[in-house]
């Protein structure tokens, strides 16, 4: 079984659900937990929102299992927009949607543990694995980019086996560097900027996920898959193009 | 020689800002741009120019600059100490900036202040905007020696101000995704607690310190990351609320107890550390209505402009001051058809 098959939990009753975010946003959620079909549904529904381009729509995006829509309060009101969303939701079975086109597999080298992953031992302990078993598990199968978020180009990768359902730490680590590999709640993140975080820092990649001056500023896309492998020399990664990562088309 | 301002000195937190970069949320890049949208509108009204013009945001920082040509400028947001060649200037007003004059702006109590230049600042665009997105790695804060291009200015009028509208200290909230995770007594306590604006705050967010215990929730550490908007009040693991601002992350998994109405954010942004605030929930309908009223008010700001009243006793050398600033021929209003 690949790490991508995740149908352990049935879809929760009451979804898809339409909720508001802030005073001018709607969130259409397809599940209350990380779920493969709900993730596909969110990506497909967002694409549909883009196609609809209702008057007053300012921006839309996806998170793990939801699509977000921000609108202009001067041009629409909550009731009429909610009605439009309901009609669009009812127009097909979004959970049947396929993954986006043009997906790629990225093979990404990581320096695990030590000064470049100071919380690897702690995270492995929480997951009930030895250090070496933890690294083997995290590198055993590809994880998918389920969403890009938090910071520019930053992937939420999943889903890890159930023993990696470890909580975030209570305090914030003041700063982890760009390219840091962190873990919590059955997901991995590679940070695109240096940032404080509540996730546990277990390794370091040489990836530059956001290059604002480039023609392609964002390296990864939702649907891409990432297969990590352990290496020792971080300086070589940082000197290499794409941090030593290699990509190939997924068919 | 092209129109430009030269930064002679700048402390941390001073950056070029505009209306930000909507449209990249799906790629993890928050809109960014000015934290205080009211201040942006006020500066645009004072100079009679579009609010698309980029400005200098002083997030608790100080700046000294000089200009290559005669220019105009306006000062908005948190009141700061502004001096033109050592002469004090009124805040919340527009002024002349003669070629080569030295403009000094430094914080008084803290908060976000804004310097608007006639014609707007024009550093190169990157991803459709001129603003720096510090957290996202686009651009940087300004530094001594920076020369920032300034656009052509079609206006002439200076010496205008907007009526001083005092702000209260209540931040109104609509509910958010995780409001329901908090017990009713915690939500009641949120509305009766006094919060102090902490010294810790930047373009990403502002920490508030409650006068009692924090607001942690048991399930708080394992929530699925979900879309974030500016104004969201995020409760971190230690139970402390953070009000997220223009440069916030795009998604996050800490519980959010509510969202401060965008029209109330200037209250928080213009206050200094130590200022006390209350939080109060309003319904979504009330919140939307308040936002629409405020948006209409921002649109109509130019109608509220009035001439800056100077008390001659406050100006040690009235004659030279007026010559230096080259303020007015007396018929500006007629000439600009205002």
Coordinates of C-alpha atoms in Angstrom, one line a residue:
Chain A
X1 CA 0.0 0.0 0.0
X2 CA 1.4 3.4 -0.9
X3 CA 1.3 6.2 1.6
X4 CA -1.3 7.9 -0.7
X5 CA -4.1 5.4 -0.2
X6 CA -6.0 6.7 2.7
X7 CA -9.5 5.6 3.0
X8 CA -9.4 4.4 6.6
X9 CA -12.0 6.9 7.7
X10 CA -15.3 7.3 5.9
X11 CA -16.3 10.8 4.8
X12 CA -18.0 12.6 7.7
X13 CA -21.7 13.4 7.5
X14 CA -22.4 17.0 6.9
X15 CA -19.8 17.5 4.2
X16 CA -19.4 19.3 1.9
X17 CA -19.9 22.2 4.3
X18 CA -20.1 25.9 3.5
X19 CA -18.7 28.1 6.2
X20 CA -17.6 31.7 6.3
X21 CA -14.0 33.0 7.0
X22 CA -13.7 36.5 8.1
X23 CA -16.3 39.0 6.9
X24 CA -15.8 38.5 3.1
X25 CA -14.8 34.9 2.6
X26 CA -16.4 31.5 2.2
X27 CA -14.8 28.1 2.8
X28 CA -16.2 25.0 1.2
X29 CA -14.9 22.0 3.1
X30 CA -15.1 18.4 1.8
X31 CA -14.1 16.7 5.1
X32 CA -13.1 17.5 8.6
X33 CA -10.0 15.4 8.4
X34 CA -7.2 14.8 5.8
X35 CA -8.7 12.6 3.2
X36 CA -7.6 11.7 -0.3
X37 CA -10.9 12.2 -2.0
X38 CA -11.7 15.4 -0.2
X39 CA -8.3 16.8 -1.2
X40 CA -9.1 16.0 -4.9
X41 CA -12.6 17.5 -4.5
X42 CA -11.2 20.7 -3.1
X43 CA -8.7 21.1 -6.0
X44 CA -11.5 20.4 -8.5
X45 CA -14.0 22.7 -6.9
X46 CA -11.5 25.6 -6.8
X47 CA -10.8 25.1 -10.5
X48 CA -14.6 25.2 -11.1
X49 CA -14.8 28.5 -9.1
X50 CA -12.1 29.9 -11.3
X51 CA -14.1 29.0 -14.4
X52 CA -17.3 30.5 -13.0
X53 CA -15.6 33.8 -12.1
X54 CA -18.8 35.2 -10.6
X55 CA -19.0 39.0 -10.5
X56 CA -17.4 40.3 -7.2
X57 CA -15.1 37.2 -6.8
X58 CA -11.7 38.5 -5.8
X59 CA -9.6 35.4 -5.1
X60 CA -9.9 31.7 -4.6
X61 CA -7.5 29.1 -3.2
X62 CA -7.4 25.6 -1.7
X63 CA -6.2 24.3 1.6
X64 CA -6.0 20.6 2.4
X65 CA -9.6 19.6 2.0
X66 CA -11.3 23.0 1.3
X67 CA -11.7 25.6 -1.3
X68 CA -11.7 29.3 -0.3
X69 CA -13.4 32.2 -2.0
X70 CA -13.0 35.9 -1.1
X71 CA -15.4 38.4 -2.5
X72 CA -16.1 42.1 -2.7
X73 CA -18.7 43.1 -0.1
X74 CA -19.6 46.1 -2.4
X75 CA -20.6 43.7 -5.2
X76 CA -22.2 40.7 -3.5
X77 CA -23.8 39.6 -0.3
X78 CA -23.4 36.4 1.7
X79 CA -26.9 35.0 0.9
X80 CA -26.7 35.2 -2.9
X81 CA -23.2 33.9 -3.0
X82 CA -24.0 31.0 -0.8
X83 CA -26.9 30.1 -3.0
X84 CA -24.5 30.1 -6.1
X85 CA -22.0 27.9 -4.2
X86 CA -24.8 25.5 -3.3
X87 CA -25.9 25.1 -6.9
X88 CA -22.3 24.6 -8.0
X89 CA -21.7 22.0 -5.3
X90 CA -24.8 20.1 -6.3
X91 CA -23.9 20.1 -10.0
X92 CA -21.6 17.0 -9.8
X93 CA -19.9 14.5 -7.4
X94 CA -16.7 16.4 -6.5
X95 CA -15.3 13.5 -4.6
X96 CA -15.0 11.6 -8.0
X97 CA -12.6 14.3 -9.4
X98 CA -9.3 13.2 -10.7
X99 CA -5.9 14.8 -9.7
X100 CA -4.7 17.9 -11.6
X101 CA -2.9 17.4 -14.9
X102 CA 0.9 17.7 -15.3
X103 CA 1.9 16.1 -12.0
X104 CA 5.6 15.4 -11.4
X105 CA 7.6 13.1 -9.0
X106 CA 10.4 14.9 -7.2
X107 CA 13.3 12.9 -5.7
X108 CA 14.6 15.1 -2.9
X109 CA 17.7 14.5 -0.8
X110 CA 17.5 15.3 2.9
X111 CA 20.1 15.6 5.7
X112 CA 18.3 14.0 8.6
X113 CA 18.9 14.6 12.4
X114 CA 21.9 16.2 14.1
X115 CA 22.2 20.0 14.0
X116 CA 20.1 20.0 10.7
X117 CA 17.2 18.1 12.3
X118 CA 17.5 18.6 16.1
X119 CA 14.1 17.2 16.9
X120 CA 14.3 14.0 14.9
X121 CA 14.9 11.8 18.0
X122 CA 11.9 13.5 19.8
X123 CA 9.6 13.0 16.8
X124 CA 10.7 9.4 16.2
X125 CA 10.1 8.7 19.9
X126 CA 6.5 10.2 19.6
X127 CA 6.0 8.0 16.6
X128 CA 7.2 4.9 18.5
X129 CA 10.2 4.3 16.1
X130 CA 13.9 4.1 16.4
X131 CA 15.9 6.9 14.7
X132 CA 16.9 4.7 11.7
X133 CA 13.4 3.2 11.4
X134 CA 11.9 6.7 11.4
X135 CA 14.1 7.8 8.5
X136 CA 13.4 4.6 6.6
X137 CA 9.6 5.1 7.1
X138 CA 9.7 8.8 5.9
X139 CA 11.7 7.7 2.8
X140 CA 9.8 4.5 2.0
X141 CA 7.1 5.9 -0.2
X142 CA 6.3 9.2 -2.0
X143 CA 4.2 11.8 -0.2
X144 CA 1.9 14.0 -2.2
X145 CA 1.7 17.8 -2.3
X146 CA -1.8 18.1 -0.8
X147 CA -1.7 21.9 -0.7
X148 CA 0.6 24.8 -1.0
X149 CA 0.2 27.2 1.8
X150 CA 1.4 29.0 4.9
X151 CA 4.3 30.6 3.1
X152 CA 5.0 31.0 -0.7
X153 CA 5.4 27.7 -2.5
X154 CA 5.4 25.7 0.7
X155 CA 4.1 22.2 0.4
X156 CA 2.0 20.2 2.9
X157 CA 3.0 16.6 2.1
X158 CA 1.2 13.5 3.1
X159 CA 0.0 11.3 4.3
X160 CA 2.3 9.5 6.7
X161 CA 1.4 6.2 8.5
X162 CA -0.9 6.5 11.5
X163 CA 1.9 6.3 14.0
X164 CA 3.1 9.7 12.7
X165 CA -0.1 11.3 13.9
X166 CA 2.0 13.3 16.4
X167 CA 0.7 16.7 17.7
X168 CA 2.5 20.0 17.2
X169 CA 4.7 21.1 20.1
X170 CA 3.2 23.5 22.7
X171 CA 5.8 26.2 22.2
X172 CA 7.2 27.7 19.0
X173 CA 10.7 27.0 17.8
X174 CA 11.9 30.5 17.2
X175 CA 13.4 30.0 13.8
X176 CA 14.0 27.1 11.4
X177 CA 15.9 27.8 8.2
X178 CA 14.6 27.8 4.6
X179 CA 14.5 24.2 3.3
X180 CA 13.9 22.7 6.8
X181 CA 11.9 19.4 6.9
X182 CA 9.4 19.4 9.7
X183 CA 6.7 16.9 10.8
X184 CA 3.4 16.8 12.7
X185 CA -0.1 15.2 12.3
X186 CA 0.9 12.7 9.6
X187 CA 2.3 15.4 7.4
X188 CA 5.7 16.7 6.3
X189 CA 6.4 20.3 5.4
X190 CA 9.5 21.7 3.7
X191 CA 9.7 25.4 4.7
X192 CA 10.0 27.9 1.9
X193 CA 11.2 30.7 4.2
X194 CA 13.0 30.8 7.6
X195 CA 10.2 30.9 10.1
X196 CA 9.1 30.2 13.6
X197 CA 7.1 26.9 13.9
X198 CA 5.3 24.6 16.2
X199 CA 6.2 21.6 14.0
X200 CA 9.2 19.4 14.9
X201 CA 12.4 20.1 12.8
X202 CA 13.8 16.7 11.7
X203 CA 15.9 17.4 8.6
X204 CA 17.2 19.8 6.1
X205 CA 16.8 20.0 2.3
X206 CA 18.5 22.3 -0.2
X207 CA 15.2 23.2 -1.9
X208 CA 14.3 26.8 -2.8
X209 CA 10.6 26.5 -3.2
X210 CA 9.9 30.2 -3.9
X211 CA 12.1 32.3 -6.3
X212 CA 10.2 35.6 -6.8
X213 CA 12.6 36.7 -9.6
X214 CA 12.1 33.5 -11.6
X215 CA 9.7 32.9 -14.5
X216 CA 8.4 30.0 -12.5
X217 CA 8.5 31.4 -9.0
X218 CA 6.8 28.4 -7.4
X219 CA 8.7 25.0 -7.6
X220 CA 6.0 22.6 -6.6
X221 CA 2.3 22.3 -7.5
X222 CA -0.6 20.5 -5.7
X223 CA -0.7 16.9 -6.9
X224 CA 3.1 16.6 -7.3
X225 CA 4.7 13.8 -5.4
X226 CA 8.0 13.9 -3.4
X227 CA 10.2 10.9 -2.5
X228 CA 12.8 11.8 0.1
X229 CA 16.2 10.0 0.5
X230 CA 18.8 10.5 3.2
X231 CA 22.2 12.1 2.4
X232 CA 25.0 13.5 4.6
X233 CA 26.4 16.6 2.9
X234 CA 24.2 19.7 3.2
X235 CA 26.7 22.1 1.5
X236 CA 26.6 20.0 -1.7
X237 CA 22.8 20.1 -1.6
X238 CA 22.7 23.8 -1.3
X239 CA 25.2 24.3 -4.1
X240 CA 23.2 22.0 -6.5
X241 CA 20.5 23.1 -8.8
X242 CA 17.1 22.7 -7.1
X243 CA 18.9 21.5 -4.0
X244 CA 19.8 18.3 -5.6
X245 CA 16.2 17.4 -6.4
X246 CA 15.4 15.6 -9.7
X247 CA 11.9 15.6 -11.2
X248 CA 10.2 13.4 -13.7
X249 CA 6.6 13.4 -15.1
X250 CA 4.0 11.3 -13.4
X251 CA 1.8 9.4 -15.7
Chain B
X1 CA 17.6 63.1 -13.4
X2 CA 14.6 61.1 -12.5
X3 CA 12.4 61.9 -9.5
X4 CA 13.5 59.9 -6.5
X5 CA 13.9 60.0 -2.8
X6 CA 17.2 58.9 -1.2
X7 CA 17.0 57.1 2.2
X8 CA 19.6 58.7 4.5
X9 CA 18.8 56.5 7.4
X10 CA 16.2 53.9 8.3
X11 CA 15.7 51.6 11.3
X12 CA 14.1 48.2 11.0
X13 CA 10.5 48.0 9.9
X14 CA 10.4 50.6 7.2
X15 CA 9.3 49.3 3.8
X16 CA 7.6 50.2 0.5
X17 CA 4.0 49.1 0.5
X18 CA 1.0 49.2 -1.8
X19 CA -2.2 47.3 -2.1
X20 CA -0.3 44.0 -2.2
X21 CA -0.6 40.9 -4.3
X22 CA -4.1 39.4 -4.4
X23 CA -4.2 36.2 -6.5
X24 CA -1.3 34.2 -5.1
X25 CA -3.1 32.8 -2.0
X26 CA -3.3 29.4 -3.7
X27 CA 0.5 29.5 -4.0
X28 CA 1.0 30.3 -0.4
X29 CA 1.7 34.0 -0.8
X30 CA -0.6 36.2 1.3
X31 CA -1.8 39.5 -0.2
X32 CA 0.6 41.6 2.0
X33 CA 0.6 45.3 1.2
X34 CA -0.1 48.1 3.7
X35 CA -1.3 46.9 7.0
X36 CA -3.5 50.0 7.6
X37 CA -5.8 50.3 4.5
X38 CA -7.5 53.4 6.0
X39 CA -4.1 55.1 6.2
X40 CA -3.5 54.3 2.5
X41 CA -6.9 55.9 1.6
X42 CA -6.2 58.9 3.8
X43 CA -2.9 59.6 2.1
X44 CA -4.4 59.2 -1.3
X45 CA -7.1 61.7 -0.4
X46 CA -4.7 64.2 1.1
X47 CA -2.6 64.1 -2.1
X48 CA -5.5 63.8 -4.5
X49 CA -4.1 60.6 -6.1
X50 CA -5.1 57.0 -6.6
X51 CA -4.7 54.6 -3.7
X52 CA -2.6 52.4 -6.0
X53 CA 0.4 54.7 -5.4
X54 CA 3.0 52.9 -3.3
X55 CA 4.0 54.5 0.1
X56 CA 6.5 54.1 2.8
X57 CA 5.3 52.1 5.8
X58 CA 7.0 52.8 9.1
X59 CA 6.1 49.7 11.3
X60 CA 7.4 51.2 14.5
X61 CA 10.5 52.4 12.6
X62 CA 12.2 55.7 11.8
X63 CA 13.4 57.1 8.5
X64 CA 15.3 60.1 7.2
X65 CA 15.2 60.9 3.5
X66 CA 15.7 63.7 1.0
X67 CA 14.2 64.3 -2.4
X68 CA 15.7 65.0 -5.8
X69 CA 13.0 67.4 -6.9
X70 CA 10.2 69.6 -5.3
X71 CA 7.6 67.1 -4.2
X72 CA 4.5 66.8 -2.0
X73 CA 4.0 64.3 0.8
X74 CA 1.4 63.3 3.3
X75 CA 1.6 61.7 6.7
X76 CA -1.0 59.2 8.0
X77 CA -1.5 56.3 10.4
X78 CA 0.0 56.2 13.9
X79 CA 1.0 59.7 14.8
X80 CA 4.8 60.2 14.7
X81 CA 7.3 63.0 15.1
X82 CA 8.0 64.5 11.7
X83 CA 10.5 67.3 10.9
X84 CA 11.3 69.1 7.7
X85 CA 14.8 70.5 8.0
X86 CA 14.3 70.5 11.7
X87 CA 10.9 72.2 11.7
X88 CA 8.0 70.2 13.2
X89 CA 5.2 69.2 10.9
X90 CA 1.5 68.4 11.5
X91 CA 0.6 64.7 11.3
X92 CA -2.4 63.6 9.3
X93 CA -1.7 66.4 6.7
X94 CA -0.1 67.1 3.3
X95 CA 3.0 69.2 3.0
X96 CA 5.5 70.4 0.4
X97 CA 8.9 68.6 0.2
X98 CA 11.4 71.0 -1.4
X99 CA 14.3 69.6 -3.4
X100 CA 17.1 68.7 -1.1
X101 CA 15.2 69.2 2.1
X102 CA 15.7 66.6 4.8
X103 CA 12.6 64.9 6.2
X104 CA 12.9 63.1 9.5
X105 CA 10.1 60.8 10.8
X106 CA 10.4 58.9 14.1
X107 CA 7.9 57.0 16.2
X108 CA 6.3 58.7 19.2
X109 CA 4.3 55.9 20.9
X110 CA 4.8 53.1 18.4
X111 CA 2.4 51.7 15.8
X112 CA 2.3 51.9 12.0
X113 CA 2.8 55.3 10.4
X114 CA 2.8 56.1 6.6
X115 CA 4.6 58.5 4.4
X116 CA 2.9 59.1 1.0
X117 CA 4.8 60.9 -1.8
X118 CA 3.0 62.7 -4.6
X119 CA 3.2 60.5 -7.7
X120 CA 3.8 57.4 -5.5
X121 CA 7.0 55.4 -4.9
X122 CA 8.0 53.3 -7.9
X123 CA 10.6 50.6 -7.1
X124 CA 10.5 47.9 -9.7
X125 CA 7.4 45.6 -9.8
X126 CA 7.8 42.0 -8.8
X127 CA 4.8 39.6 -9.2
X128 CA 2.5 42.5 -10.1
X129 CA 3.2 44.8 -7.2
X130 CA 5.9 47.1 -5.8
X131 CA 5.5 46.2 -2.1
X132 CA 8.0 44.3 -0.1
X133 CA 6.7 41.1 1.4
X134 CA 9.3 40.5 4.1
X135 CA 7.9 37.3 5.5
X136 CA 7.5 35.9 2.0
X137 CA 11.0 36.8 0.8
X138 CA 10.0 39.5 -1.7
X139 CA 12.1 42.6 -1.4
X140 CA 13.4 43.9 1.9
X141 CA 13.0 46.9 4.3
X142 CA 14.6 50.1 3.0
X143 CA 18.2 50.9 4.1
X144 CA 20.4 53.9 4.2
X145 CA 21.6 54.7 0.6
X146 CA 18.6 53.3 -1.1
X147 CA 17.3 55.5 -3.9
X148 CA 13.6 54.9 -4.6
X149 CA 12.1 56.2 -7.8
X150 CA 9.0 58.5 -7.5
X151 CA 6.3 58.8 -10.2
X152 CA 5.1 61.9 -11.9
X153 CA 2.8 64.0 -9.7
X154 CA -0.1 65.8 -11.3
X155 CA -1.3 67.5 -8.1
X156 CA -0.2 70.7 -6.5
X157 CA -2.2 71.1 -3.4
X158 CA -0.5 70.9 0.1
X159 CA -1.4 72.1 3.5
X160 CA -4.6 70.0 3.8
X161 CA -5.7 67.7 6.6
X162 CA -8.5 65.4 7.5
X163 CA -10.6 65.9 10.6
X164 CA -9.2 64.1 13.6
X165 CA -11.4 61.1 14.2
X166 CA -10.6 59.5 17.6
X167 CA -10.6 55.8 17.6
X168 CA -12.1 53.7 20.4
X169 CA -10.4 50.6 21.8
X170 CA -12.9 47.9 21.0
X171 CA -12.0 45.3 18.3
X172 CA -15.1 43.8 16.9
X173 CA -14.9 40.1 15.9
X174 CA -16.9 37.8 13.7
X175 CA -16.8 34.1 14.6
X176 CA -14.2 31.9 12.9
X177 CA -13.8 28.2 12.0
X178 CA -12.7 27.2 15.5
X179 CA -14.8 29.6 17.7
X180 CA -17.0 26.6 18.6
X181 CA -14.0 24.7 20.1
X182 CA -13.8 27.3 22.9
X183 CA -16.1 26.7 25.8
X184 CA -18.9 29.3 26.2
X185 CA -17.3 30.6 29.5
X186 CA -14.0 31.1 27.7
X187 CA -15.8 33.1 25.0
X188 CA -17.6 35.1 27.7
X189 CA -14.3 35.7 29.4
X190 CA -12.8 36.9 26.1
X191 CA -15.3 39.7 25.9
X192 CA -14.7 40.8 29.5
X193 CA -10.9 40.5 29.4
X194 CA -8.7 43.6 29.0
X195 CA -6.0 42.9 26.4
X196 CA -2.7 44.9 26.3
X197 CA -1.0 45.5 23.0
X198 CA 2.3 43.7 23.4
X199 CA 5.7 45.1 22.2
X200 CA 5.9 42.0 20.1
X201 CA 4.2 42.8 16.8
X202 CA 5.1 43.2 13.1
X203 CA 3.6 43.1 9.7
X204 CA 2.7 39.4 10.2
X205 CA 0.8 39.8 13.5
X206 CA 0.3 41.5 16.8
X207 CA 0.4 39.7 20.1
X208 CA -2.2 40.7 22.7
X209 CA -1.7 39.9 26.4
X210 CA -4.8 39.2 28.5
X211 CA -5.1 40.6 32.1
X212 CA -6.1 37.1 33.2
X213 CA -5.3 33.5 32.1
X214 CA -4.9 32.5 28.5
X215 CA -7.4 30.9 26.1
X216 CA -5.9 27.5 25.2
X217 CA -8.2 24.7 24.0
X218 CA -7.5 21.1 24.5
X219 CA -7.8 20.0 20.8
X220 CA -5.7 23.0 19.8
X221 CA -2.5 21.2 18.8
X222 CA -4.0 18.8 16.2
X223 CA -6.3 21.0 14.0
X224 CA -6.1 20.6 10.3
X225 CA -4.4 23.6 8.7
X226 CA -6.9 25.9 7.0
X227 CA -7.1 29.1 5.1
X228 CA -6.2 32.3 7.1
X229 CA -7.3 35.9 6.5
X230 CA -5.8 39.1 8.0
X231 CA -7.7 39.9 11.2
X232 CA -7.9 36.3 12.3
X233 CA -7.2 36.0 16.1
X234 CA -5.0 32.9 16.4
X235 CA -4.5 31.3 19.8
X236 CA -1.0 29.8 20.0
X237 CA -0.2 26.8 22.2
X238 CA 0.5 29.0 25.2
X239 CA -3.1 30.5 25.1
X240 CA -2.0 33.9 23.9
X241 CA -4.0 35.6 21.1
X242 CA -2.2 37.0 18.0
X243 CA -4.1 39.2 15.6
X244 CA -2.8 38.3 12.2
X245 CA -2.0 41.2 9.8
X246 CA -1.3 41.9 6.2
X247 CA 1.8 39.7 5.9
X248 CA 0.3 36.7 7.7
X249 CA 0.7 33.1 6.6
X250 CA -2.0 31.8 4.2
X251 CA -2.9 28.7 6.1
X252 CA -2.5 27.7 9.7
X253 CA -3.5 25.1 12.2
X254 CA -3.7 27.0 15.5
X255 CA -7.3 27.5 16.6
X256 CA -8.8 30.9 15.7
X257 CA -11.3 32.3 18.1
X258 CA -12.6 34.9 15.7
X259 CA -11.7 37.5 13.1
X260 CA -11.2 41.2 13.8
X261 CA -13.2 43.3 11.3
X262 CA -10.8 44.9 8.8
X263 CA -12.3 48.3 9.6
X264 CA -11.2 47.9 13.2
X265 CA -7.6 46.9 12.4
X266 CA -6.4 50.6 12.2
X267 CA -7.3 51.0 15.9
X268 CA -4.8 48.3 16.8
X269 CA -2.2 49.3 14.2
X270 CA -2.1 53.0 15.3
X271 CA -1.9 52.3 19.0
X272 CA 1.4 52.1 20.9
X273 CA 2.5 49.1 23.0
X274 CA 0.7 49.1 26.3
X275 CA -2.6 50.3 24.9
X276 CA -5.6 48.4 26.3
X277 CA -8.2 46.8 24.1
X278 CA -11.5 44.9 24.4
X279 CA -12.8 42.2 22.1
X280 CA -16.5 42.0 21.2
X281 CA -18.3 39.6 18.9
X282 CA -20.7 40.9 16.3
X283 CA -22.9 38.9 13.9
X284 CA -21.7 38.3 10.4
X285 CA -24.6 40.6 9.2
X286 CA -23.4 43.4 11.5
X287 CA -19.8 42.9 10.5
X288 CA -20.6 43.0 6.8
X289 CA -22.7 46.2 7.3
X290 CA -19.9 47.9 9.2
X291 CA -17.4 47.0 6.5
X292 CA -19.6 48.4 3.8
X293 CA -20.1 51.7 5.7
X294 CA -16.4 52.0 6.3
X295 CA -15.6 51.3 2.6
X296 CA -18.0 54.0 1.6
X297 CA -16.4 56.4 4.1
X298 CA -12.9 55.6 2.7
X299 CA -14.2 56.4 -0.8
X300 CA -15.5 59.8 0.3
X301 CA -12.5 60.9 2.3
X302 CA -11.5 63.6 -0.2
X303 CA -14.8 65.4 0.6
X304 CA -13.7 65.7 4.2
X305 CA -10.4 67.5 3.4
X306 CA -9.9 70.8 5.1
X307 CA -7.1 73.4 5.2
X308 CA -4.4 72.8 7.8
X309 CA -4.8 75.5 10.5
X310 CA -1.4 76.6 11.6
X311 CA -1.0 78.5 14.8
X312 CA 1.6 81.2 14.0
X313 CA 2.9 81.1 17.5
X314 CA 4.0 77.4 16.9
X315 CA 6.1 78.4 13.9
X316 CA 9.2 80.1 15.0
X317 CA 10.1 81.6 11.7
X318 CA 6.8 81.9 9.8
X319 CA 8.2 83.7 6.8
X320 CA 11.1 81.3 6.0
X321 CA 8.9 78.3 6.7
X322 CA 6.3 79.3 4.1
X323 CA 9.0 80.1 1.6
X324 CA 10.8 76.8 2.2
X325 CA 7.6 74.7 1.9
X326 CA 6.4 76.8 -1.1
X327 CA 3.0 76.0 0.1
X328 CA 0.4 77.9 -1.8
X329 CA -0.4 80.7 -4.2
X330 CA -3.8 81.0 -2.5
X331 CA -5.8 79.7 -5.4
X332 CA -4.9 76.0 -5.4
X333 CA -8.4 74.9 -4.6
X334 CA -9.8 76.8 -7.5
X335 CA -7.1 75.7 -9.9
X336 CA -7.6 72.0 -9.0
X337 CA -11.3 72.4 -9.3
X338 CA -11.9 70.8 -5.8

